[in-house]
Amino acid sequence: MRLKKTYRFITLIALGILGHACTEPFPIVTKDFESVLVVEATLTDENIHHQVVLSRSYGLDGGAPKFESNAHVMIKDDSQNTYDFQETLPGTYVSTQPFAAQPGRTYQLIVNTAEGRSYSSTTEQLPQSVPIDNLYAEKETNADNVEGVEFFVDSQDPTGNSKYYRYTYEETYKIVAPYWSSQELLVVSDDPPELELVRRETEARYCYKTQVSSNIVLANTSGYVENKIARFPVRFIPRDDYMLRNRYSILVKQYTQSVAAHNYLKTLAEFSGSESPFTESQPGFIDGNITSDQDGDEKVVGFFEVSSLSTKRVFIDFRDIFEEGPYPKYPYDCQIDTLPSLERPSVYEAVKYENWIYVSSVPPPSTGYLMVYKPCGDCTFWADNQKPEFWVD
């Protein structure tokens, strides 16, 4: 009932599918390399500012992605409504107004580059929406014999019209700095070096970090009597991962796909899942649904996908899943030092240049400060101190 494959970034994959199949040892030298347009575009029934990313493929022998700037991007429907996009970052185009794909309408992506080249997709229709019925977490041991928590999805389309799905997720976790202090040492003078112990004015004890999945998981119910997704795994986290220590939330997004979009991504997933992109089993160029209007032989990488979207969010605490055993460790080595010391005579230098922060003062009759590496006492070093609007403690 299910296919679970992943791929990273369409631009990266484009390198392999456009390069020559080879098993030669490194260094790689790309011969007769062809730079082609790479398009990343998904339109959903969510009323938002949608995004299209344009770039150029690059050779395997070095370089970096080159974004396609100054293009004119728009989506039009079969009622001749047009939705324009503007470039907000190099190669990233965002719709000038929020809109949502509507049932019964067909949509087409149109791209005109600064060099005068034009590209268009086939017309795509919104698949029937299928909600996520359940999203839940259970303690599991994976194929590598690692204990952790697995997040599962249940979903069902009783009409049998929708059979193809892909999943992405956004995960957010709470961070608690283990050596936070309500006071901090600030540099108030460089010449002469001078520090002042003051009350901390910004939140530095509790932070939140959000990560977006970089892989895409595919599932389908084609060929099965029941059009049902049951206990489908979308995310596994080892129990010693710090994300689970305090509080964790995952937002799973289920995209109902067309069979063409699903098969395109399935092929890319299978290719990127191979042990090496330099094997003799490379599939060659993978056709999407975007072509050049001037040259039918010109290669274009990408698929303009129109999908219905369903989302669900859950929160878990560590003890919800693991009743016993130690909590995950903080991701930084937090060793407290007494400063000044023979090894580091200058507290000023430690604060100014070495990212050390104040924990407490040394009790008399001794003098000095107990100091720790900054991320151990100030979570803003590596996360955001603004609580997300959706967060529930």
Short mmCIF file of C-alpha atoms in Angstrom, two decimals:
data_model
loop_
_atom_site.label_atom_id
_atom_site.label_comp_id
_atom_site.label_asym_id
_atom_site.label_seq_id
_atom_site.Cartn_x
_atom_site.Cartn_y
_atom_site.Cartn_z
CA MET A 1 0.00 0.00 0.00
CA ARG A 2 2.83 2.38 0.48
CA LEU A 3 5.93 3.68 -1.16
CA LYS A 4 8.43 5.50 0.99
CA LYS A 5 11.12 7.25 -1.02
CA THR A 6 12.95 10.50 -0.54
CA TYR A 7 14.72 13.11 -2.58
CA ARG A 8 16.62 16.17 -1.52
CA PHE A 9 16.56 19.15 -3.81
CA ILE A 10 15.38 19.10 -7.38
CA THR A 11 18.33 21.26 -8.44
CA LEU A 12 20.80 18.76 -7.03
CA ILE A 13 19.07 15.87 -8.69
CA ALA A 14 19.14 17.70 -11.98
CA LEU A 15 22.90 17.39 -11.92
CA GLY A 16 22.73 13.64 -12.03
CA ILE A 17 19.99 13.29 -14.61
CA LEU A 18 21.68 15.72 -16.95
CA GLY A 19 25.23 14.46 -16.50
CA HIS A 20 26.75 11.52 -18.38
CA ALA A 21 26.52 8.09 -16.77
CA CYS A 22 29.97 7.10 -15.58
CA THR A 23 31.86 5.03 -13.08
CA GLU A 24 35.15 6.91 -13.40
CA PRO A 25 37.00 7.83 -10.17
CA PHE A 26 37.15 11.41 -8.92
CA PRO A 27 37.92 14.15 -9.81
CA ILE A 28 34.85 14.65 -11.97
CA VAL A 29 35.05 16.68 -15.15
CA THR A 30 31.73 17.50 -16.79
CA LYS A 31 31.89 17.30 -20.58
CA ASP A 32 29.38 18.93 -22.91
CA PHE A 33 27.44 20.20 -19.92
CA GLU A 34 24.02 21.64 -20.74
CA SER A 35 22.63 24.30 -18.42
CA VAL A 36 18.87 23.96 -18.22
CA LEU A 37 16.07 25.73 -16.41
CA VAL A 38 15.00 24.10 -13.13
CA VAL A 39 11.48 24.88 -11.90
CA GLU A 40 10.07 24.18 -8.43
CA ALA A 41 6.37 25.04 -8.26
CA THR A 42 3.42 23.69 -6.29
CA LEU A 43 -0.04 25.26 -6.21
CA THR A 44 -2.47 24.13 -3.51
CA ASP A 45 -5.99 24.91 -2.32
CA GLU A 46 -4.51 26.85 0.60
CA ASN A 47 -5.23 30.59 0.37
CA ILE A 48 -1.67 31.88 0.65
CA HIS A 49 1.05 33.69 -1.29
CA HIS A 50 2.33 30.82 -3.41
CA GLN A 51 5.97 30.48 -4.44
CA VAL A 52 7.91 29.47 -7.55
CA VAL A 53 11.70 28.92 -7.53
CA LEU A 54 13.74 29.17 -10.74
CA SER A 55 17.37 28.17 -11.08
CA ARG A 56 19.86 26.70 -13.53
CA SER A 57 21.48 23.29 -13.30
CA TYR A 58 25.22 23.28 -12.73
CA GLY A 59 28.07 20.91 -13.48
CA LEU A 60 29.23 18.07 -11.27
CA ASP A 61 32.80 19.40 -11.34
CA GLY A 62 32.06 22.37 -9.11
CA GLY A 63 30.10 25.55 -8.89
CA ALA A 64 26.91 26.41 -7.10
CA PRO A 65 23.26 26.79 -8.08
CA LYS A 66 22.63 29.80 -10.28
CA PHE A 67 19.24 31.35 -9.67
CA GLU A 68 17.18 32.60 -12.59
CA SER A 69 16.47 36.26 -11.85
CA ASN A 70 14.38 38.97 -13.52
CA ALA A 71 11.90 36.54 -15.02
CA HIS A 72 8.18 37.16 -15.40
CA VAL A 73 6.21 34.39 -13.69
CA MET A 74 2.46 33.91 -13.65
CA ILE A 75 -0.22 31.27 -13.23
CA LYS A 76 -3.44 31.44 -15.21
CA ASP A 77 -6.63 29.40 -15.01
CA ASP A 78 -9.16 28.30 -17.63
CA SER A 79 -11.31 31.36 -16.88
CA GLN A 80 -8.38 33.58 -17.95
CA ASN A 81 -7.72 34.76 -14.41
CA THR A 82 -4.02 35.50 -14.01
CA TYR A 83 -1.90 35.55 -10.87
CA ASP A 84 1.39 37.41 -11.14
CA PHE A 85 4.52 36.63 -9.13
CA GLN A 86 7.30 39.01 -8.10
CA GLU A 87 10.91 38.18 -7.27
CA THR A 88 11.55 38.55 -3.53
CA LEU A 89 14.94 36.79 -3.41
CA PRO A 90 17.23 35.73 -6.26
CA GLY A 91 15.27 33.09 -8.15
CA THR A 92 12.36 33.08 -5.68
CA TYR A 93 9.05 34.42 -6.98
CA VAL A 94 6.04 34.97 -4.71
CA SER A 95 2.48 35.71 -5.84
CA THR A 96 1.53 39.35 -5.46
CA GLN A 97 -1.75 38.32 -3.86
CA PRO A 98 -2.91 35.29 -1.91
CA PHE A 99 -5.05 32.83 -3.83
CA ALA A 100 -6.08 29.19 -3.74
CA ALA A 101 -6.61 26.57 -6.41
CA GLN A 102 -10.33 25.91 -6.87
CA PRO A 103 -12.10 22.61 -7.62
CA GLY A 104 -13.05 22.22 -11.27
CA ARG A 105 -10.54 24.81 -12.50
CA THR A 106 -7.39 24.05 -14.48
CA TYR A 107 -4.14 25.96 -14.00
CA GLN A 108 -1.04 26.61 -16.10
CA LEU A 109 2.36 27.98 -15.11
CA ILE A 110 3.99 30.46 -17.52
CA VAL A 111 7.60 31.66 -17.24
CA ASN A 112 9.28 34.31 -19.40
CA THR A 113 13.00 34.73 -18.72
CA ALA A 114 15.03 37.92 -18.98
CA GLU A 115 16.71 36.46 -22.10
CA GLY A 116 13.38 36.29 -23.90
CA ARG A 117 12.79 32.56 -23.52
CA SER A 118 9.27 31.42 -22.61
CA TYR A 119 8.15 28.22 -20.94
CA SER A 120 4.74 26.81 -20.03
CA SER A 121 3.36 23.80 -18.24
CA THR A 122 0.53 21.52 -19.15
CA THR A 123 -2.80 22.47 -17.60
CA GLU A 124 -3.30 20.82 -14.22
CA GLN A 125 -6.46 20.32 -12.17
CA LEU A 126 -6.91 20.24 -8.40
CA PRO A 127 -7.34 16.67 -7.10
CA GLN A 128 -10.08 15.92 -4.61
CA SER A 129 -9.13 16.88 -1.07
CA VAL A 130 -8.48 14.08 1.42
CA PRO A 131 -8.11 15.02 5.11
CA ILE A 132 -5.60 13.55 7.54
CA ASP A 133 -7.77 11.56 9.93
CA ASN A 134 -5.13 10.91 12.58
CA LEU A 135 -1.55 11.91 13.34
CA TYR A 136 -0.01 10.16 16.32
CA ALA A 137 3.30 9.16 17.91
CA GLU A 138 4.42 5.77 19.19
CA LYS A 139 7.63 4.33 20.60
CA GLU A 140 9.32 2.29 17.87
CA THR A 141 12.62 0.60 17.05
CA ASN A 142 13.73 1.22 13.48
CA ALA A 143 15.47 -1.08 11.00
CA ASP A 144 18.86 -0.05 12.42
CA ASN A 145 17.75 -1.20 15.89
CA VAL A 146 17.56 2.40 17.14
CA GLU A 147 14.84 3.17 19.66
CA GLY A 148 12.88 6.34 19.11
CA VAL A 149 9.51 7.85 18.37
CA GLU A 150 7.68 7.37 15.07
CA PHE A 151 4.91 9.62 13.80
CA PHE A 152 2.15 7.89 11.84
CA VAL A 153 -0.63 9.14 9.60
CA ASP A 154 -4.08 7.64 8.98
CA SER A 155 -6.07 8.90 6.00
CA GLN A 156 -8.89 7.61 3.82
CA ASP A 157 -10.78 8.68 0.71
CA PRO A 158 -14.12 6.81 0.74
CA THR A 159 -14.84 7.91 -2.85
CA GLY A 160 -11.75 6.14 -4.17
CA ASN A 161 -10.88 9.08 -6.42
CA SER A 162 -7.62 10.06 -4.71
CA LYS A 163 -4.85 7.49 -4.51
CA TYR A 164 -1.54 9.38 -4.60
CA TYR A 165 0.01 11.38 -1.78
CA ARG A 166 3.20 13.04 -0.67
CA TYR A 167 4.12 14.22 2.81
CA THR A 168 6.28 16.98 4.19
CA TYR A 169 6.57 18.28 7.73
CA GLU A 170 7.62 21.22 9.85
CA GLU A 171 8.93 20.41 13.31
CA THR A 172 9.39 22.79 16.23
CA TYR A 173 10.97 22.05 19.58
CA LYS A 174 11.48 23.91 22.83
CA ILE A 175 14.98 24.69 24.10
CA VAL A 176 15.86 25.38 27.73
CA ALA A 177 19.34 26.81 28.33
CA PRO A 178 20.76 24.76 31.24
CA TYR A 179 22.96 27.54 32.68
CA TRP A 180 20.77 30.58 32.16
CA SER A 181 21.25 33.51 34.52
CA SER A 182 19.04 36.52 35.13
CA GLN A 183 22.21 38.64 34.98
CA GLU A 184 24.85 39.12 32.30
CA LEU A 185 28.27 40.68 31.90
CA LEU A 186 28.37 43.43 29.28
CA VAL A 187 31.37 45.16 27.77
CA VAL A 188 30.95 48.85 28.64
CA SER A 189 34.45 49.99 27.64
CA ASP A 190 37.20 48.68 25.38
CA ASP A 191 39.86 51.13 26.49
CA PRO A 192 40.34 50.52 29.30
CA PRO A 193 38.67 47.07 29.20
CA GLU A 194 35.68 47.19 31.50
CA LEU A 195 32.68 44.96 32.17
CA GLU A 196 29.47 45.60 34.05
CA LEU A 197 27.15 43.04 35.64
CA VAL A 198 23.57 43.99 34.73
CA ARG A 199 20.13 42.43 34.76
CA ARG A 200 19.36 40.54 31.56
CA GLU A 201 16.65 42.31 29.56
CA THR A 202 15.99 39.81 26.76
CA GLU A 203 14.60 36.30 26.97
CA ALA A 204 17.50 33.86 26.75
CA ARG A 205 16.35 30.88 28.79
CA TYR A 206 13.51 29.54 26.61
CA CYS A 207 13.77 29.35 22.84
CA TYR A 208 12.15 27.53 19.93
CA LYS A 209 13.65 26.09 16.78
CA THR A 210 11.75 25.15 13.63
CA GLN A 211 13.04 22.88 10.89
CA VAL A 212 11.43 22.03 7.56
CA SER A 213 11.80 18.56 6.08
CA SER A 214 14.32 18.31 3.26
CA ASN A 215 13.00 14.99 2.01
CA ILE A 216 9.65 14.15 0.51
CA VAL A 217 7.78 10.95 1.36
CA LEU A 218 5.43 9.38 -1.16
CA ALA A 219 2.52 6.99 -0.59
CA ASN A 220 -0.18 5.50 -2.76
CA THR A 221 -3.18 3.18 -2.45
CA SER A 222 -3.37 2.20 -6.10
CA GLY A 223 -4.25 -1.47 -6.55
CA TYR A 224 -5.72 -1.92 -3.08
CA VAL A 225 -9.35 -2.64 -2.30
CA GLU A 226 -9.48 -0.10 0.52
CA ASN A 227 -8.38 3.39 -0.44
CA LYS A 228 -6.82 3.87 2.98
CA ILE A 229 -3.52 5.12 4.41
CA ALA A 230 -3.05 3.32 7.75
CA ARG A 231 -0.13 3.74 10.17
CA PHE A 232 1.96 5.34 7.46
CA PRO A 233 5.31 6.50 8.96
CA VAL A 234 6.27 10.07 8.09
CA ARG A 235 8.98 10.86 10.68
CA PHE A 236 11.27 8.89 13.01
CA ILE A 237 13.37 10.56 15.74
CA PRO A 238 15.89 8.66 17.90
CA ARG A 239 15.15 8.89 21.62
CA ASP A 240 18.51 10.56 22.34
CA ASP A 241 17.79 13.47 19.98
CA TYR A 242 17.62 16.73 21.96
CA MET A 243 14.53 17.81 20.01
CA LEU A 244 12.51 15.49 22.23
CA ARG A 245 13.87 16.63 25.61
CA ASN A 246 11.50 19.44 26.57
CA ARG A 247 8.55 19.65 24.19
CA TYR A 248 8.20 18.83 20.50
CA SER A 249 5.59 19.57 17.84
CA ILE A 250 5.24 18.36 14.27
CA LEU A 251 3.00 19.75 11.54
CA VAL A 252 2.46 17.15 8.83
CA LYS A 253 1.28 18.24 5.39
CA GLN A 254 -0.48 15.76 3.12
CA TYR A 255 -0.61 16.67 -0.57
CA THR A 256 -3.12 14.80 -2.70
CA GLN A 257 -1.46 14.40 -6.09
CA SER A 258 -2.22 13.58 -9.68
CA VAL A 259 -0.77 10.30 -10.94
CA ALA A 260 1.58 12.23 -13.25
CA ALA A 261 3.01 14.34 -10.42
CA HIS A 262 3.36 11.26 -8.23
CA ASN A 263 5.19 9.25 -10.88
CA TYR A 264 7.54 12.13 -11.63
CA LEU A 265 8.53 12.50 -7.97
CA LYS A 266 8.68 8.73 -7.53
CA THR A 267 11.26 8.51 -10.32
CA LEU A 268 13.31 11.30 -8.78
CA ALA A 269 13.05 9.67 -5.35
CA GLU A 270 14.26 6.33 -6.67
CA PHE A 271 17.15 8.01 -8.45
CA SER A 272 18.28 10.06 -5.46
CA GLY A 273 17.95 7.02 -3.21
CA SER A 274 20.62 5.11 -5.09
CA GLU A 275 23.95 4.60 -3.35
CA SER A 276 25.78 6.71 -5.90
CA PRO A 277 24.66 9.13 -8.61
CA PHE A 278 27.54 7.84 -10.74
CA THR A 279 26.17 4.37 -11.46
CA GLU A 280 25.33 2.77 -14.77
CA SER A 281 21.64 2.65 -13.80
CA GLN A 282 21.08 6.38 -14.21
CA PRO A 283 17.67 6.96 -15.80
CA GLY A 284 18.74 9.80 -18.08
CA PHE A 285 16.63 12.90 -18.42
CA ILE A 286 13.25 12.74 -16.66
CA ASP A 287 10.49 14.59 -18.46
CA GLY A 288 8.25 16.82 -16.39
CA ASN A 289 5.26 18.82 -17.55
CA ILE A 290 7.09 22.08 -18.39
CA THR A 291 8.43 22.74 -21.89
CA SER A 292 9.98 25.53 -23.94
CA ASP A 293 7.56 27.40 -26.17
CA GLN A 294 10.30 28.05 -28.76
CA ASP A 295 12.15 24.74 -28.85
CA GLY A 296 10.41 21.46 -28.18
CA ASP A 297 13.77 19.71 -27.80
CA GLU A 298 14.99 22.02 -25.02
CA LYS A 299 15.23 20.26 -21.68
CA VAL A 300 13.44 21.71 -18.65
CA VAL A 301 13.64 20.14 -15.19
CA GLY A 302 10.64 20.28 -12.90
CA PHE A 303 6.94 19.63 -12.54
CA PHE A 304 4.18 22.17 -11.96
CA GLU A 305 2.09 20.40 -9.36
CA VAL A 306 -1.48 21.30 -8.35
CA SER A 307 -2.38 19.52 -5.11
CA SER A 308 -5.02 19.64 -2.44
CA LEU A 309 -3.54 20.08 1.02
CA SER A 310 -4.46 18.72 4.43
CA THR A 311 -2.50 19.41 7.61
CA LYS A 312 -2.44 18.18 11.17
CA ARG A 313 -0.30 19.08 14.20
CA VAL A 314 0.51 17.20 17.39
CA PHE A 315 2.60 17.97 20.49
CA ILE A 316 4.48 15.47 22.62
CA ASP A 317 6.57 15.54 25.79
CA PHE A 318 9.44 13.11 26.29
CA ARG A 319 7.69 11.22 29.09
CA ASP A 320 4.59 10.80 26.92
CA ILE A 321 6.61 8.30 24.91
CA PHE A 322 9.46 7.14 27.17
CA GLU A 323 8.32 6.47 30.73
CA GLU A 324 11.80 5.61 31.97
CA GLY A 325 15.41 6.32 31.16
CA PRO A 326 17.54 9.44 30.82
CA TYR A 327 16.52 12.56 28.97
CA PRO A 328 18.44 13.51 25.80
CA LYS A 329 21.58 15.54 26.43
CA TYR A 330 21.98 19.21 25.58
CA PRO A 331 23.66 19.48 22.15
CA TYR A 332 26.59 21.56 23.47
CA ASP A 333 29.35 20.59 25.89
CA CYS A 334 28.62 22.82 28.89
CA GLN A 335 31.70 23.03 31.09
CA ILE A 336 31.70 25.76 33.74
CA ASP A 337 34.99 27.62 34.24
CA THR A 338 36.07 30.00 36.97
CA LEU A 339 37.44 33.23 35.51
CA PRO A 340 39.89 34.78 35.77
CA SER A 341 42.24 31.80 35.93
CA LEU A 342 45.81 31.05 35.01
CA GLU A 343 44.67 29.71 31.65
CA ARG A 344 42.42 32.67 30.85
CA PRO A 345 43.38 35.77 32.84
CA SER A 346 41.02 38.17 31.14
CA VAL A 347 37.28 37.93 31.74
CA TYR A 348 36.95 40.82 29.29
CA GLU A 349 38.53 38.77 26.49
CA ALA A 350 36.37 35.75 27.31
CA VAL A 351 33.19 37.82 27.03
CA LYS A 352 34.31 39.99 24.11
CA TYR A 353 35.92 37.42 21.83
CA GLU A 354 35.26 33.87 23.02
CA ASN A 355 31.47 33.68 23.51
CA TRP A 356 31.62 33.03 27.24
CA ILE A 357 28.82 34.33 29.45
CA TYR A 358 28.14 34.85 33.12
CA VAL A 359 26.58 32.13 35.29
CA SER A 360 27.24 33.41 38.80
CA SER A 361 29.85 35.12 40.96
CA VAL A 362 32.40 33.09 42.90
CA PRO A 363 31.44 33.05 46.61
CA PRO A 364 33.79 35.02 48.89
CA PRO A 365 36.51 35.05 50.02
CA SER A 366 37.48 34.06 46.46
CA THR A 367 36.84 36.42 43.57
CA GLY A 368 35.91 35.93 39.96
CA TYR A 369 33.02 34.59 37.93
CA LEU A 370 31.62 31.22 36.98
CA MET A 371 31.40 31.30 33.18
CA VAL A 372 30.06 28.97 30.50
CA TYR A 373 30.10 28.76 26.70
CA LYS A 374 27.39 31.08 25.40
CA PRO A 375 24.89 28.57 23.92
CA CYS A 376 24.74 26.85 27.32
CA GLY A 377 23.34 29.94 29.00
CA ASP A 378 21.81 31.91 26.13
CA CYS A 379 19.59 29.89 23.80
CA THR A 380 19.35 32.78 21.31
CA PHE A 381 22.86 31.78 20.23
CA TRP A 382 21.25 29.02 18.14
CA ALA A 383 17.48 29.47 18.27
CA ASP A 384 14.63 32.02 18.37
CA ASN A 385 13.32 33.36 21.68
CA GLN A 386 9.91 34.23 20.22
CA LYS A 387 7.27 31.65 21.12
CA PRO A 388 5.38 30.58 17.95
CA GLU A 389 1.72 31.57 17.84
CA PHE A 390 0.65 27.93 17.54
CA TRP A 391 2.69 26.77 20.54
CA VAL A 392 0.85 25.13 23.44
CA ASP A 393 2.79 24.43 26.65
#
